[in-house]
Amino acid sequence: MQDKVKVEARNIAMSYGKTQVLRDIDLVIEPGEFFALLGPSGSGKSTLLRLIAGFNQAQSGQLLIGGEDISRVPPWQRNVGMVFQNYALWPHMSVWENVAFGLQERRLPKSVIGQKVAATLALVNLEDYARRRPNQLSGGQQQRVALARTIAIEPKVLLLDEPLSNLDAKLRVHMREELRTLQRKLGITTIFVTHDQEEAMTTADRIAVMDQGVLQQIGTPLELFDNPANRFVANFVGTINLLPCRLRKASRDMVSLVSSSLGEIELPRLPHAPEAGDVEICFRPHAVTVCVADSVRDHEHVWLQGTVSGVEFLGEFVRYRIRVGSTEIIADQTHHAGTTPFTPESTVNLGIPRCEIRFISN
């Protein structure tokens, strides 16, 4: 395979007429990295992927692969491989012919093509399906054919445009594991577009969260989940509780926080916390403890009393919606066999670990 290469976007901007779809995109994807572009529909993630492939043209900025500016290089000369959402297999060709197609276009000797096709089909465990047509394959097998066809040409960069979206839920989980295993084996720099946060979190080394053509935050799955940079990232990556508050005063050890719905809460002084003003605090539902109203409290948590307004049994955990004053807080509690969930209108205590609370500036 090709040597691992770095992909860089420098101040990329792109518009369709008066509509700006990418704004000042700056990012570096390291050699051999599995990198995800994550965002809702219309966020610009697929546009950026197609720009790297050469199917789109930016109005300004530079795009580099392996240190070479390819901004004006046509798609067929970039040596990148793209797997499309619908796989784009030739229906009249066999699996072998589909995988061989790109190699034949490069006019390689027949013996070399045969060797490369056989090796690639073995890599994706499709040796026994070489003579079948795409309509004789399952969705997961078709996806592997599309991957094999792209890998066979030995691209510098592998581009994946939501390749799992057409699969059912269980197969999608299985295929994302296969995809990650294959990428690690090949070591090829891979850029994966998805709107599914779970797919991005479970496959990618790092993730760029996009919204309205802007990079909102880049980081590892843990960084994005534990320390979201803004309200959009906090809401998009996982489920979260966001509460508007006002910082009234700050000292070396503690900050005093005033919320119109929760009263005054004292929190440890957190790194990068604003000194004062209107902010939001956020914390994840799984961090919240729900217990009976007369339970013992400790100083490691912020304790609140509330009323259960909704209960959802989700198998591994129970999701509660709990009214605290005029605010509703989501709390996820691990389910254990034989336990009985709280019922609606139950009065409960909520314990929010102080170390789990983060500030987000408005």
Short mmCIF file of C-alpha atoms in Angstrom, two decimals:
data_model
loop_
_atom_site.label_atom_id
_atom_site.label_comp_id
_atom_site.label_asym_id
_atom_site.label_seq_id
_atom_site.Cartn_x
_atom_site.Cartn_y
_atom_site.Cartn_z
CA MET A 1 0.00 0.00 0.00
CA GLN A 2 0.92 3.67 -0.27
CA ASP A 3 2.91 5.42 2.44
CA LYS A 4 0.76 7.15 5.04
CA VAL A 5 0.06 10.77 4.16
CA LYS A 6 -1.16 13.90 5.93
CA VAL A 7 -4.22 15.80 4.68
CA GLU A 8 -4.42 19.54 5.35
CA ALA A 9 -7.10 22.14 4.68
CA ARG A 10 -5.96 25.74 4.97
CA ASN A 11 -8.52 28.53 5.14
CA ILE A 12 -10.93 26.75 2.78
CA ALA A 13 -14.06 28.67 1.79
CA MET A 14 -16.71 27.55 -0.66
CA SER A 15 -20.05 28.92 -1.84
CA TYR A 16 -22.91 27.91 -4.11
CA GLY A 17 -23.93 31.27 -5.51
CA LYS A 18 -24.64 33.50 -2.51
CA THR A 19 -24.87 30.56 -0.12
CA GLN A 20 -21.63 29.92 1.76
CA VAL A 21 -21.33 26.21 2.53
CA LEU A 22 -17.78 26.08 3.95
CA ARG A 23 -16.30 28.88 6.07
CA ASP A 24 -12.59 29.21 6.88
CA ILE A 25 -11.95 25.48 7.23
CA ASP A 26 -8.57 24.77 8.85
CA LEU A 27 -7.73 21.22 9.84
CA VAL A 28 -4.89 18.71 9.81
CA ILE A 29 -5.53 14.99 9.45
CA GLU A 30 -2.49 13.01 10.52
CA PRO A 31 -0.92 10.20 8.47
CA GLY A 32 -2.78 6.92 8.98
CA GLU A 33 -5.50 8.57 11.06
CA PHE A 34 -9.14 7.50 11.00
CA PHE A 35 -10.82 10.90 10.98
CA ALA A 36 -14.57 11.55 11.09
CA LEU A 37 -16.52 14.56 9.83
CA LEU A 38 -19.64 14.64 11.99
CA GLY A 39 -22.64 16.91 11.70
CA PRO A 40 -26.32 17.22 10.75
CA SER A 41 -27.61 17.43 7.20
CA GLY A 42 -26.47 20.66 5.56
CA SER A 43 -23.48 21.11 7.87
CA GLY A 44 -20.96 20.94 5.00
CA LYS A 45 -19.33 17.61 5.87
CA SER A 46 -20.08 15.85 2.55
CA THR A 47 -19.19 19.01 0.65
CA LEU A 48 -15.78 19.02 2.33
CA LEU A 49 -15.29 15.33 1.55
CA ARG A 50 -16.17 15.85 -2.11
CA LEU A 51 -13.80 18.81 -2.19
CA ILE A 52 -10.97 16.52 -1.03
CA ALA A 53 -12.00 14.03 -3.72
CA GLY A 54 -11.90 16.78 -6.35
CA PHE A 55 -15.62 16.80 -7.18
CA ASN A 56 -16.06 20.28 -5.67
CA GLN A 57 -13.91 23.38 -6.10
CA ALA A 58 -13.24 25.88 -3.30
CA GLN A 59 -13.24 29.61 -4.00
CA SER A 60 -10.28 30.16 -1.68
CA GLY A 61 -7.78 28.30 0.46
CA GLN A 62 -5.45 25.37 -0.04
CA LEU A 63 -5.89 21.61 0.12
CA LEU A 64 -2.75 19.51 0.61
CA ILE A 65 -2.19 15.75 0.51
CA GLY A 66 1.24 14.58 1.55
CA GLY A 67 2.44 18.19 1.52
CA GLU A 68 1.41 18.72 -2.14
CA ASP A 69 -1.19 21.39 -2.97
CA ILE A 70 -3.86 19.56 -4.97
CA SER A 71 -6.42 22.38 -4.99
CA ARG A 72 -6.32 22.57 -8.81
CA VAL A 73 -5.50 18.93 -9.52
CA PRO A 74 -8.34 17.03 -11.30
CA PRO A 75 -9.97 14.13 -9.40
CA TRP A 76 -8.41 11.37 -11.50
CA GLN A 77 -4.91 12.61 -10.71
CA ARG A 78 -5.29 12.92 -6.93
CA ASN A 79 -4.98 9.20 -6.16
CA VAL A 80 -7.73 9.23 -3.56
CA GLY A 81 -10.40 6.55 -3.31
CA MET A 82 -14.02 7.25 -2.45
CA VAL A 83 -16.75 4.87 -1.27
CA PHE A 84 -20.18 6.36 -1.91
CA GLN A 85 -23.29 6.05 0.22
CA ASN A 86 -25.06 3.88 -2.39
CA TYR A 87 -21.84 1.91 -3.17
CA ALA A 88 -22.13 2.72 -6.94
CA LEU A 89 -21.36 -0.84 -8.05
CA TRP A 90 -21.72 -1.84 -11.70
CA PRO A 91 -24.82 -4.11 -11.65
CA HIS A 92 -23.90 -5.97 -14.88
CA MET A 93 -20.40 -6.86 -13.61
CA SER A 94 -19.35 -9.61 -11.23
CA VAL A 95 -17.66 -8.87 -7.92
CA TRP A 96 -14.30 -9.70 -9.54
CA GLU A 97 -14.97 -7.35 -12.46
CA ASN A 98 -16.10 -4.52 -10.16
CA VAL A 99 -12.90 -4.76 -8.11
CA ALA A 100 -10.75 -5.05 -11.24
CA PHE A 101 -12.35 -2.05 -12.96
CA GLY A 102 -10.07 0.67 -11.57
CA LEU A 103 -6.99 -1.43 -12.17
CA GLN A 104 -8.01 -2.05 -15.78
CA GLU A 105 -8.53 1.68 -16.28
CA ARG A 106 -4.91 2.12 -15.19
CA ARG A 107 -3.91 -0.38 -17.89
CA LEU A 108 -2.00 -2.67 -15.56
CA PRO A 109 -0.89 -6.09 -16.86
CA LYS A 110 -3.53 -8.84 -16.54
CA SER A 111 -1.30 -10.87 -14.23
CA VAL A 112 -0.91 -7.89 -11.85
CA ILE A 113 -4.65 -7.19 -11.93
CA GLY A 114 -5.40 -10.83 -11.08
CA GLN A 115 -3.02 -10.78 -8.15
CA LYS A 116 -4.34 -7.48 -6.78
CA VAL A 117 -8.00 -8.47 -7.12
CA ALA A 118 -7.41 -11.82 -5.41
CA ALA A 119 -5.46 -10.19 -2.57
CA THR A 120 -8.08 -7.48 -2.05
CA LEU A 121 -11.02 -9.90 -2.06
CA ALA A 122 -9.19 -12.00 0.51
CA LEU A 123 -8.66 -8.88 2.62
CA VAL A 124 -12.43 -8.26 2.81
CA ASN A 125 -13.34 -11.99 3.03
CA LEU A 126 -15.10 -12.16 -0.35
CA GLU A 127 -12.94 -14.74 -2.17
CA ASP A 128 -15.92 -17.09 -2.52
CA TYR A 129 -18.15 -14.41 -4.04
CA ALA A 130 -15.95 -13.33 -6.94
CA ARG A 131 -18.35 -14.51 -9.68
CA ARG A 132 -21.55 -13.18 -8.15
CA ARG A 133 -23.33 -10.02 -9.28
CA PRO A 134 -24.11 -7.19 -6.81
CA ASN A 135 -27.82 -8.12 -6.73
CA GLN A 136 -26.84 -11.54 -5.40
CA LEU A 137 -25.14 -10.03 -2.34
CA SER A 138 -26.34 -8.71 1.00
CA GLY A 139 -25.98 -5.03 1.88
CA GLY A 140 -22.90 -5.71 3.99
CA GLN A 141 -21.29 -7.73 1.19
CA GLN A 142 -22.00 -4.96 -1.32
CA GLN A 143 -20.32 -2.49 1.00
CA ARG A 144 -17.24 -4.71 1.19
CA VAL A 145 -17.14 -4.92 -2.62
CA ALA A 146 -17.20 -1.12 -2.80
CA LEU A 147 -14.38 -0.97 -0.25
CA ALA A 148 -12.39 -3.63 -2.11
CA ARG A 149 -12.75 -1.79 -5.42
CA THR A 150 -11.42 1.38 -3.81
CA ILE A 151 -8.61 -0.29 -1.85
CA ALA A 152 -7.41 -2.23 -4.91
CA ILE A 153 -6.13 0.94 -6.61
CA GLU A 154 -3.99 1.70 -3.53
CA PRO A 155 -5.14 5.28 -2.93
CA LYS A 156 -3.21 7.69 -0.74
CA VAL A 157 -6.41 8.62 1.10
CA LEU A 158 -9.63 6.66 1.61
CA LEU A 159 -12.85 8.72 1.65
CA LEU A 160 -16.06 7.22 3.04
CA ASP A 161 -19.36 9.06 2.49
CA GLU A 162 -21.82 7.60 5.03
CA PRO A 163 -21.11 4.02 3.83
CA LEU A 164 -23.12 2.39 6.64
CA SER A 165 -26.35 4.38 6.35
CA ASN A 166 -28.11 1.83 4.10
CA LEU A 167 -27.58 -1.07 6.52
CA ASP A 168 -29.89 -2.23 9.30
CA ALA A 169 -28.92 -1.45 12.90
CA LYS A 170 -27.24 -4.75 13.84
CA LEU A 171 -25.35 -5.06 10.56
CA ARG A 172 -24.23 -1.44 10.88
CA VAL A 173 -22.60 -2.21 14.24
CA HIS A 174 -20.86 -5.28 12.78
CA MET A 175 -19.68 -3.44 9.67
CA ARG A 176 -18.27 -0.48 11.55
CA GLU A 177 -16.13 -2.93 13.56
CA GLU A 178 -14.97 -4.55 10.31
CA LEU A 179 -14.27 -1.16 8.79
CA ARG A 180 -12.15 -0.08 11.76
CA THR A 181 -10.24 -3.37 11.78
CA LEU A 182 -9.55 -3.08 8.04
CA GLN A 183 -8.38 0.53 8.36
CA ARG A 184 -5.95 -0.40 11.13
CA LYS A 185 -4.61 -3.29 9.06
CA LEU A 186 -4.06 -1.06 6.01
CA GLY A 187 -2.86 2.00 7.93
CA ILE A 188 -4.33 4.26 5.24
CA THR A 189 -5.38 7.83 6.08
CA THR A 190 -9.18 7.63 6.16
CA ILE A 191 -11.83 10.35 6.26
CA PHE A 192 -15.31 9.21 7.22
CA VAL A 193 -18.46 11.34 6.87
CA THR A 194 -21.41 10.54 9.12
CA HIS A 195 -24.35 12.19 10.86
CA ASP A 196 -24.42 9.35 13.41
CA GLN A 197 -22.52 10.31 16.57
CA GLU A 198 -22.27 6.69 17.71
CA GLU A 199 -20.57 5.67 14.46
CA ALA A 200 -18.09 8.51 14.77
CA MET A 201 -17.37 7.87 18.45
CA THR A 202 -16.75 4.14 17.99
CA THR A 203 -14.60 4.28 14.84
CA ALA A 204 -12.66 7.54 14.68
CA ASP A 205 -9.34 8.52 16.24
CA ARG A 206 -10.49 12.13 16.10
CA ILE A 207 -13.70 13.88 15.07
CA ALA A 208 -14.44 17.27 13.53
CA VAL A 209 -17.94 18.44 14.47
CA MET A 210 -19.42 20.70 11.78
CA ASP A 211 -22.46 22.96 11.66
CA GLN A 212 -23.46 25.49 8.98
CA GLY A 213 -20.14 25.08 7.19
CA VAL A 214 -18.07 25.85 10.29
CA LEU A 215 -15.78 23.56 12.26
CA GLN A 216 -17.23 23.74 15.77
CA GLN A 217 -14.66 21.54 17.53
CA ILE A 218 -11.99 18.96 16.69
CA GLY A 219 -10.90 16.35 19.20
CA THR A 220 -10.88 12.74 20.28
CA PRO A 221 -14.25 11.16 21.13
CA LEU A 222 -13.41 11.52 24.83
CA GLU A 223 -12.49 15.20 24.47
CA LEU A 224 -15.70 16.05 22.63
CA PHE A 225 -17.87 14.12 25.06
CA ASP A 226 -16.25 15.30 28.29
CA ASN A 227 -15.39 18.89 27.31
CA PRO A 228 -17.67 20.24 24.57
CA ALA A 229 -16.54 23.62 23.29
CA ASN A 230 -19.99 25.13 22.83
CA ARG A 231 -23.71 24.53 23.07
CA PHE A 232 -23.99 22.91 19.64
CA VAL A 233 -21.30 20.31 20.32
CA ALA A 234 -22.70 19.60 23.78
CA ASN A 235 -26.14 18.90 22.31
CA PHE A 236 -24.96 17.01 19.22
CA VAL A 237 -22.43 14.66 20.82
CA GLY A 238 -24.48 12.61 23.25
CA THR A 239 -27.41 13.57 25.47
CA ILE A 240 -26.79 16.40 27.91
CA ASN A 241 -28.45 18.63 30.49
CA LEU A 242 -27.96 22.36 29.85
CA LEU A 243 -29.04 24.87 32.50
CA PRO A 244 -28.85 28.67 32.15
CA CYS A 245 -27.10 30.28 35.11
CA ARG A 246 -25.35 33.43 36.18
CA LEU A 247 -21.92 33.46 37.81
CA ARG A 248 -22.25 35.89 40.70
CA LYS A 249 -18.75 35.82 42.09
CA ALA A 250 -15.50 33.91 41.84
CA SER A 251 -12.76 33.14 44.31
CA ARG A 252 -9.58 31.08 44.25
CA ASP A 253 -11.26 27.88 45.44
CA MET A 254 -14.94 28.17 44.63
CA VAL A 255 -17.30 29.91 42.26
CA SER A 256 -20.76 30.85 43.38
CA LEU A 257 -23.35 30.08 40.76
CA VAL A 258 -26.87 31.44 40.70
CA SER A 259 -29.58 29.80 38.62
CA SER A 260 -33.11 31.12 38.46
CA SER A 261 -34.56 27.61 38.61
CA LEU A 262 -32.15 25.77 40.93
CA GLY A 263 -31.14 28.43 43.40
CA GLU A 264 -27.52 29.02 44.39
CA ILE A 265 -24.98 26.26 43.80
CA GLU A 266 -21.33 26.40 44.80
CA LEU A 267 -18.88 24.65 42.48
CA PRO A 268 -15.12 24.10 42.51
CA ARG A 269 -13.18 26.61 40.45
CA LEU A 270 -12.92 24.98 37.03
CA PRO A 271 -10.16 25.58 34.43
CA HIS A 272 -11.16 28.08 31.73
CA ALA A 273 -14.34 29.04 33.59
CA PRO A 274 -15.48 32.63 32.98
CA GLU A 275 -15.11 35.05 35.86
CA ALA A 276 -18.72 36.18 35.90
CA GLY A 277 -21.78 36.71 33.76
CA ASP A 278 -24.45 34.65 32.00
CA VAL A 279 -23.35 31.09 31.27
CA GLU A 280 -24.76 27.59 31.05
CA ILE A 281 -23.69 24.58 33.05
CA CYS A 282 -23.87 21.15 31.48
CA PHE A 283 -23.64 17.59 32.74
CA ARG A 284 -24.37 14.16 31.26
CA PRO A 285 -27.46 12.16 32.31
CA HIS A 286 -25.42 9.06 33.19
CA ALA A 287 -23.50 11.05 35.83
CA VAL A 288 -26.65 11.90 37.82
CA THR A 289 -27.60 9.75 40.81
CA VAL A 290 -31.33 9.28 41.51
CA CYS A 291 -32.31 8.09 44.96
CA VAL A 292 -35.16 8.24 47.46
CA ALA A 293 -35.94 11.65 48.87
CA ASP A 294 -34.72 10.93 52.43
CA SER A 295 -31.36 9.40 51.36
CA VAL A 296 -28.04 10.49 52.87
CA ARG A 297 -26.24 13.29 51.00
CA ASP A 298 -22.52 13.89 50.58
CA HIS A 299 -20.39 16.92 49.69
CA GLU A 300 -19.10 15.50 46.39
CA HIS A 301 -22.45 16.13 44.71
CA VAL A 302 -24.81 19.00 44.17
CA TRP A 303 -28.05 17.67 45.65
CA LEU A 304 -31.47 18.72 44.40
CA GLN A 305 -34.97 17.49 45.08
CA GLY A 306 -37.36 16.91 42.21
CA THR A 307 -40.41 15.05 40.94
CA VAL A 308 -40.28 12.29 38.34
CA SER A 309 -42.23 13.43 35.27
CA GLY A 310 -41.32 10.65 32.84
CA VAL A 311 -39.79 7.16 32.81
CA GLU A 312 -38.37 5.27 29.80
CA PHE A 313 -37.06 1.72 30.12
CA LEU A 314 -34.26 1.37 27.54
CA GLY A 315 -32.92 -2.05 28.49
CA GLU A 316 -29.46 -1.34 29.83
CA PHE A 317 -30.68 1.74 31.66
CA VAL A 318 -33.77 3.66 32.76
CA ARG A 319 -34.09 7.26 31.60
CA TYR A 320 -35.86 9.60 33.99
CA ARG A 321 -37.14 13.09 33.31
CA ILE A 322 -37.26 14.93 36.61
CA ARG A 323 -38.78 18.34 37.35
CA VAL A 324 -36.70 20.57 39.58
CA GLY A 325 -38.62 23.81 39.90
CA SER A 326 -39.28 24.95 36.34
CA THR A 327 -36.36 22.91 34.96
CA GLU A 328 -36.43 19.35 33.64
CA ILE A 329 -33.33 17.21 34.17
CA ILE A 330 -32.58 13.94 32.38
CA ALA A 331 -31.00 11.19 34.48
CA ASP A 332 -29.93 7.74 33.20
CA GLN A 333 -29.68 4.94 35.76
CA THR A 334 -28.23 1.50 35.05
CA HIS A 335 -30.89 -1.18 35.17
CA HIS A 336 -30.32 -4.29 37.29
CA ALA A 337 -32.57 -7.35 37.20
CA GLY A 338 -35.12 -7.34 40.00
CA THR A 339 -35.03 -3.58 40.61
CA THR A 340 -38.17 -1.47 40.24
CA PRO A 341 -37.88 1.97 38.62
CA PHE A 342 -39.30 5.06 40.28
CA THR A 343 -42.80 5.85 39.07
CA PRO A 344 -44.07 9.18 37.71
CA GLU A 345 -44.82 11.75 40.43
CA SER A 346 -42.30 10.13 42.81
CA THR A 347 -40.28 12.63 44.85
CA VAL A 348 -36.56 11.90 44.50
CA ASN A 349 -33.15 13.33 45.28
CA LEU A 350 -30.76 14.08 42.42
CA GLY A 351 -27.03 13.99 43.00
CA ILE A 352 -24.90 15.74 40.36
CA PRO A 353 -21.14 15.14 40.84
CA ARG A 354 -19.40 18.51 41.04
CA CYS A 355 -16.49 17.15 38.99
CA GLU A 356 -18.86 16.33 36.09
CA ILE A 357 -20.22 19.87 35.72
CA ARG A 358 -18.87 22.02 32.89
CA PHE A 359 -19.37 25.67 31.94
CA ILE A 360 -20.42 26.79 28.48
CA SER A 361 -20.40 30.51 27.76
CA ASN A 362 -23.43 31.94 25.98
#
